[in-house]
Structure formats: C-alpha cells, structure tokens
C-alpha cells in the first residue's frame, strides 16, 4: 500500500497570498496523483489530476507539480472560497486507492 | 446536469446490514468505473470499494473486505453497496464517486449519505 503524507496539517494564509501544500508518497506514484478540495458540509471536488492537469472549470490560480514521491499544490493568490481542506490521492498502485490526511487552509 | 445522488443511509445497530444506492444521471454510466469513498466524522477520506464499468472487476479496502459487496445495474444507472456485519468504525458519510475514463481518480462526487452504526 502506498501511504500518502500531507504537510502541513494546517496552513494559515492571508487572502491574496500564495499557499504551497505538500504531499509525499511512501513509494513512487509516478504522475498518478490527484488533488481535491473540500469545504465543510460539502463533497470533495477534483482540482488536479495527472499531478499537474487542472480539472474542468478549475481556475488557473491552482497549479500542481511533482512526480515520483514528492508533489505540490500551489494556490497563487488565495480567494475567500479557497479556504478549505485539500487532499491528495494516488492511483498509481492499487488497490487500495489512498488519500493523504489532508491540509486545512485557514485564514491568517 | 451530470450528477450522482446517494440514498439508503441511516442508523443501524452493530452487526446489522444496510444497502446504499447511488443514482447517476446525464452521463453514459456503463462507460465508467465507480467507487464508494467514506469519511468518518471529523476525519479524512477513505476509499472503500470500486467496480469496473461493466461490473467486471471489484475491489475492496481491507477494512471492509468480506463484509461489503459492491455492485451496479447499468440498465438503471445505479451503483450499490451492500454492507453487513457493520461496526461502530463504519460510521461515516459514504460518497459515491465516478472514476476517470482511463485513470482512477474521482472526477465526480455525490453529496453523500450518512451511515451511523450505534446501539
């Protein structure tokens, strides 16, 4: 099983600032890595797949990078709607499909 | 509108059974693998099970293997999971999710249905 570890657990950022979220895989996930955003009381929403491809309708301020075991999600200029919990997920080696524990992006 | 709508959640006693359903609309259901993902209260996401587009190939997390059975009826555009021998640790919101055409990320999610296992 590939274990996904996200850091930090909580990130405090001011609106308009840049946020950088990290996701590490216990073994190579290639570029088979997705990112999701979840707001309280809502279902997750796909942001990025293939480590760097934005899903349909996702603003350009969201970007993904990395391969192998190290991945990054960057939000270039945080908007109010971006304060949420973000999860990474690998689909390179499964079952099981595995998620990271999440990073909560909160208002500083 | 492309959407997934779960139903069937509720309160069940430990050791009991429950069947969840997920109705899909506005996409060619049989073309896509489907999955269940759960989220315990205040916790992160946990993949539960998945099934291929034609029903060929079923996959389970170790935590539910032997207790949960995933299935689908492509004539009804509906995904199911039969849950038995339920435990308190199965308490969660259960999301139905559509998998990508060629890769297993989740590109569409339902709103979820809450399952509570308690006496």
Tab-separated table of C-alpha atoms in Angstrom:
chain	number	residue	atom	x	y	z
A	1	UNK	CA	0.000	0.000	0.000
A	2	UNK	CA	1.243	3.493	-0.863
A	3	UNK	CA	0.947	5.761	2.173
A	4	UNK	CA	0.331	9.429	1.385
A	5	UNK	CA	1.532	12.077	3.856
A	6	UNK	CA	0.445	15.709	3.588
A	7	UNK	CA	2.088	18.697	5.210
A	8	UNK	CA	1.472	20.916	6.957
A	9	UNK	CA	-1.711	19.746	8.661
A	10	UNK	CA	-2.860	23.368	8.900
A	11	UNK	CA	-1.688	26.324	6.841
A	12	UNK	CA	-2.578	29.858	7.902
A	13	UNK	CA	-2.564	32.274	4.983
A	14	UNK	CA	-3.891	35.782	4.371
A	15	UNK	CA	-6.252	36.417	1.436
A	16	UNK	CA	-4.271	37.280	-1.677
A	17	UNK	CA	-1.186	35.423	-0.519
A	18	UNK	CA	0.321	32.276	-2.030
A	19	UNK	CA	-0.246	28.864	-0.468
A	20	UNK	CA	2.003	25.859	-1.008
A	21	UNK	CA	0.786	22.421	0.067
A	22	UNK	CA	2.934	19.277	0.049
A	23	UNK	CA	2.120	15.615	-0.466
A	24	UNK	CA	4.620	12.799	-0.136
A	25	UNK	CA	4.182	9.179	-1.247
A	26	UNK	CA	5.835	6.256	0.546
A	27	UNK	CA	6.808	4.832	-2.853
A	28	UNK	CA	6.659	6.161	-6.374
A	29	UNK	CA	3.256	7.297	-7.579
A	30	UNK	CA	4.650	8.384	-10.967
A	31	UNK	CA	2.400	11.252	-12.010
A	32	UNK	CA	-0.742	9.382	-10.990
A	33	UNK	CA	-1.652	11.926	-8.350
A	34	UNK	CA	-4.844	13.929	-7.860
A	35	UNK	CA	-5.775	16.843	-5.606
A	36	UNK	CA	-9.229	17.566	-4.164
A	37	UNK	CA	-10.768	20.470	-2.294
A	38	UNK	CA	-13.436	20.006	0.358
A	39	UNK	CA	-15.419	22.710	2.098
A	40	UNK	CA	-17.337	21.994	5.331
A	41	UNK	CA	-20.516	20.030	4.739
A	42	UNK	CA	-19.723	19.517	1.052
A	43	UNK	CA	-18.412	16.684	-1.061
A	44	UNK	CA	-14.815	16.816	-2.290
A	45	UNK	CA	-14.184	18.341	-5.693
A	46	UNK	CA	-11.456	17.336	-8.125
A	47	UNK	CA	-8.894	20.088	-8.735
A	48	UNK	CA	-5.882	18.424	-10.361
A	49	UNK	CA	-5.156	15.022	-11.909
A	50	UNK	CA	-2.060	13.604	-13.533
A	51	UNK	CA	-0.125	15.644	-10.945
A	52	UNK	CA	-0.449	18.854	-12.967
A	53	UNK	CA	-3.590	18.917	-15.160
A	54	UNK	CA	-6.381	21.160	-13.946
A	55	UNK	CA	-9.851	19.620	-13.979
A	56	UNK	CA	-12.661	21.274	-15.927
A	57	UNK	CA	-13.624	24.655	-14.510
A	58	UNK	CA	-10.734	24.943	-12.082
A	59	UNK	CA	-9.177	28.436	-12.033
A	60	UNK	CA	-5.612	28.955	-13.231
A	61	UNK	CA	-4.504	30.071	-9.755
A	62	UNK	CA	-4.415	26.367	-8.852
A	63	UNK	CA	-1.356	24.503	-10.087
A	64	UNK	CA	0.116	21.108	-9.359
A	65	UNK	CA	3.639	19.830	-9.766
A	66	UNK	CA	5.871	16.918	-8.900
A	67	UNK	CA	6.387	13.272	-9.720
A	68	UNK	CA	7.549	10.119	-8.023
A	69	UNK	CA	7.236	10.697	-4.303
A	70	UNK	CA	7.047	14.491	-3.940
A	71	UNK	CA	4.097	16.607	-5.055
A	72	UNK	CA	2.997	20.197	-4.547
A	73	UNK	CA	-0.279	22.067	-4.896
A	74	UNK	CA	0.126	25.836	-5.214
A	75	UNK	CA	-2.642	28.392	-4.943
A	76	UNK	CA	-1.152	31.574	-6.333
A	77	UNK	CA	-3.442	34.153	-4.710
A	78	UNK	CA	-5.904	32.887	-2.146
A	79	UNK	CA	-9.527	33.871	-2.585
A	80	UNK	CA	-12.171	33.592	0.139
A	81	UNK	CA	-13.618	30.459	-1.442
A	82	UNK	CA	-10.228	28.716	-1.310
A	83	UNK	CA	-10.190	28.323	2.468
A	84	UNK	CA	-10.930	24.622	2.778
A	85	UNK	CA	-9.311	21.230	3.311
A	86	UNK	CA	-7.195	19.808	0.491
A	87	UNK	CA	-6.467	16.123	-0.078
A	88	UNK	CA	-4.041	14.332	-2.365
A	89	UNK	CA	-4.736	10.835	-3.736
A	90	UNK	CA	-2.527	8.362	-5.583
A	91	UNK	CA	-3.800	5.986	-8.243
A	92	UNK	CA	-0.511	4.552	-9.451
A	93	UNK	CA	-0.587	1.359	-7.422
A	94	UNK	CA	-3.896	-0.010	-6.210
A	95	UNK	CA	-5.885	-1.400	-4.587
A	96	UNK	CA	-6.063	0.364	-2.341
A	97	UNK	CA	-6.527	3.848	-3.715
A	98	UNK	CA	-5.075	6.024	-0.979
A	99	UNK	CA	-5.546	9.588	0.233
A	100	UNK	CA	-3.357	11.849	2.299
A	101	UNK	CA	-4.628	13.036	5.664
A	102	UNK	CA	-5.452	16.499	4.363
A	103	UNK	CA	-4.197	20.069	4.761
A	104	UNK	CA	-6.568	22.668	6.158
A	105	UNK	CA	-6.001	26.119	4.678
A	106	UNK	CA	-7.310	28.709	7.107
A	107	UNK	CA	-7.448	32.492	7.289
A	108	UNK	CA	-4.454	34.055	8.978
B	1	UNK	CA	-26.911	18.086	-15.132
B	2	UNK	CA	-24.262	15.426	-14.559
B	3	UNK	CA	-24.771	14.205	-11.013
B	4	UNK	CA	-24.706	11.380	-8.517
B	5	UNK	CA	-27.310	11.006	-5.783
B	6	UNK	CA	-26.816	8.632	-2.876
B	7	UNK	CA	-29.570	7.181	-0.718
B	8	UNK	CA	-30.077	4.491	1.881
B	9	UNK	CA	-28.109	5.816	4.827
B	10	UNK	CA	-29.391	5.791	8.361
B	11	UNK	CA	-28.980	4.390	11.861
B	12	UNK	CA	-28.183	0.699	12.169
B	13	UNK	CA	-27.179	-1.459	15.119
B	14	UNK	CA	-23.754	-3.098	15.329
B	15	UNK	CA	-23.832	-6.360	13.401
B	16	UNK	CA	-26.624	-5.101	11.185
B	17	UNK	CA	-26.859	-4.590	7.439
B	18	UNK	CA	-27.636	-1.714	5.106
B	19	UNK	CA	-27.689	-1.174	1.362
B	20	UNK	CA	-26.684	2.148	-0.152
B	21	UNK	CA	-27.659	3.208	-3.647
B	22	UNK	CA	-26.263	5.846	-5.983
B	23	UNK	CA	-28.292	7.068	-8.947
B	24	UNK	CA	-26.285	8.527	-11.811
B	25	UNK	CA	-27.605	10.937	-14.417
B	26	UNK	CA	-26.530	12.693	-17.592
B	27	UNK	CA	-23.516	10.559	-18.484
B	28	UNK	CA	-23.030	7.117	-20.014
B	29	UNK	CA	-22.915	5.215	-16.748
B	30	UNK	CA	-21.691	1.906	-18.172
B	31	UNK	CA	-18.574	3.552	-19.621
B	32	UNK	CA	-17.105	4.362	-16.223
B	33	UNK	CA	-15.779	2.573	-13.197
B	34	UNK	CA	-17.475	3.702	-10.000
B	35	UNK	CA	-16.466	3.775	-6.380
B	36	UNK	CA	-17.504	4.356	-2.784
B	37	UNK	CA	-15.416	6.611	-0.542
B	38	UNK	CA	-16.234	7.293	3.092
B	39	UNK	CA	-15.425	9.956	5.638
B	40	UNK	CA	-15.788	9.353	9.355
B	41	UNK	CA	-16.948	12.379	11.389
B	42	UNK	CA	-14.139	14.932	11.547
B	43	UNK	CA	-11.737	12.646	9.684
B	44	UNK	CA	-10.201	12.338	6.231
B	45	UNK	CA	-11.240	10.437	3.141
B	46	UNK	CA	-11.019	6.640	2.949
B	47	UNK	CA	-11.510	4.636	-0.240
B	48	UNK	CA	-13.921	1.744	0.340
B	49	UNK	CA	-14.585	-0.113	-2.906
B	50	UNK	CA	-14.660	0.166	-6.694
B	51	UNK	CA	-16.199	-1.671	-9.634
B	52	UNK	CA	-15.443	-1.700	-13.342
B	53	UNK	CA	-17.819	-0.219	-15.897
B	54	UNK	CA	-19.358	-3.498	-16.963
B	55	UNK	CA	-19.292	-4.890	-13.451
B	56	UNK	CA	-16.172	-6.861	-14.221
B	57	UNK	CA	-13.627	-6.381	-11.520
B	58	UNK	CA	-14.495	-5.465	-7.967
B	59	UNK	CA	-12.026	-4.100	-5.452
B	60	UNK	CA	-12.189	-3.543	-1.708
B	61	UNK	CA	-10.280	-1.912	1.105
B	62	UNK	CA	-9.025	-4.441	3.624
B	63	UNK	CA	-11.194	-2.773	6.273
B	64	UNK	CA	-14.409	-3.854	4.512
B	65	UNK	CA	-13.367	-6.955	2.565
B	66	UNK	CA	-15.712	-9.842	3.255
B	67	UNK	CA	-18.365	-7.545	4.755
B	68	UNK	CA	-19.228	-5.144	1.905
B	69	UNK	CA	-20.300	-6.049	-1.621
B	70	UNK	CA	-20.274	-3.506	-4.439
B	71	UNK	CA	-22.489	-3.968	-7.486
B	72	UNK	CA	-24.109	-1.990	-10.279
B	73	UNK	CA	-27.143	-2.140	-12.538
B	74	UNK	CA	-26.250	-0.391	-15.770
B	75	UNK	CA	-29.847	-0.628	-17.018
B	76	UNK	CA	-30.863	1.546	-14.060
B	77	UNK	CA	-27.724	3.733	-13.967
B	78	UNK	CA	-27.342	2.791	-10.326
B	79	UNK	CA	-24.433	1.787	-8.102
B	80	UNK	CA	-24.918	-0.164	-4.890
B	81	UNK	CA	-23.012	-1.275	-1.841
B	82	UNK	CA	-24.397	-3.948	0.452
B	83	UNK	CA	-22.907	-3.542	3.915
B	84	UNK	CA	-23.149	-6.294	6.508
B	85	UNK	CA	-21.643	-7.065	9.920
B	86	UNK	CA	-21.492	-3.329	10.477
B	87	UNK	CA	-19.247	-1.942	13.180
B	88	UNK	CA	-19.086	1.367	15.012
B	89	UNK	CA	-15.997	2.256	12.983
B	90	UNK	CA	-18.060	2.053	9.789
B	91	UNK	CA	-19.901	5.205	10.892
B	92	UNK	CA	-19.247	7.771	8.170
B	93	UNK	CA	-20.619	9.771	5.305
B	94	UNK	CA	-20.489	7.495	2.274
B	95	UNK	CA	-19.823	9.185	-1.045
B	96	UNK	CA	-20.442	7.697	-4.440
B	97	UNK	CA	-17.787	8.781	-6.925
B	98	UNK	CA	-17.207	8.398	-10.651
B	99	UNK	CA	-13.730	7.415	-11.767
B	100	UNK	CA	-11.899	8.963	-14.674
B	101	UNK	CA	-12.204	7.403	-18.133
B	102	UNK	CA	-8.709	5.944	-18.192
B	103	UNK	CA	-7.345	6.636	-14.731
B	104	UNK	CA	-8.602	6.039	-11.255
B	105	UNK	CA	-9.064	9.481	-9.831
B	106	UNK	CA	-12.509	10.670	-8.751
B	107	UNK	CA	-13.863	13.268	-11.151
B	108	UNK	CA	-17.463	13.466	-9.916
B	109	UNK	CA	-18.800	13.043	-6.387
B	110	UNK	CA	-22.261	12.720	-4.910
B	111	UNK	CA	-23.347	14.682	-1.849
B	112	UNK	CA	-23.008	11.659	0.400
B	113	UNK	CA	-25.253	9.721	2.748
B	114	UNK	CA	-24.623	9.289	6.470
B	115	UNK	CA	-24.398	5.829	7.983
B	116	UNK	CA	-24.408	5.645	11.766
B	117	UNK	CA	-23.673	2.340	13.472
B	118	UNK	CA	-24.769	2.505	17.072
B	119	UNK	CA	-26.899	0.679	19.609
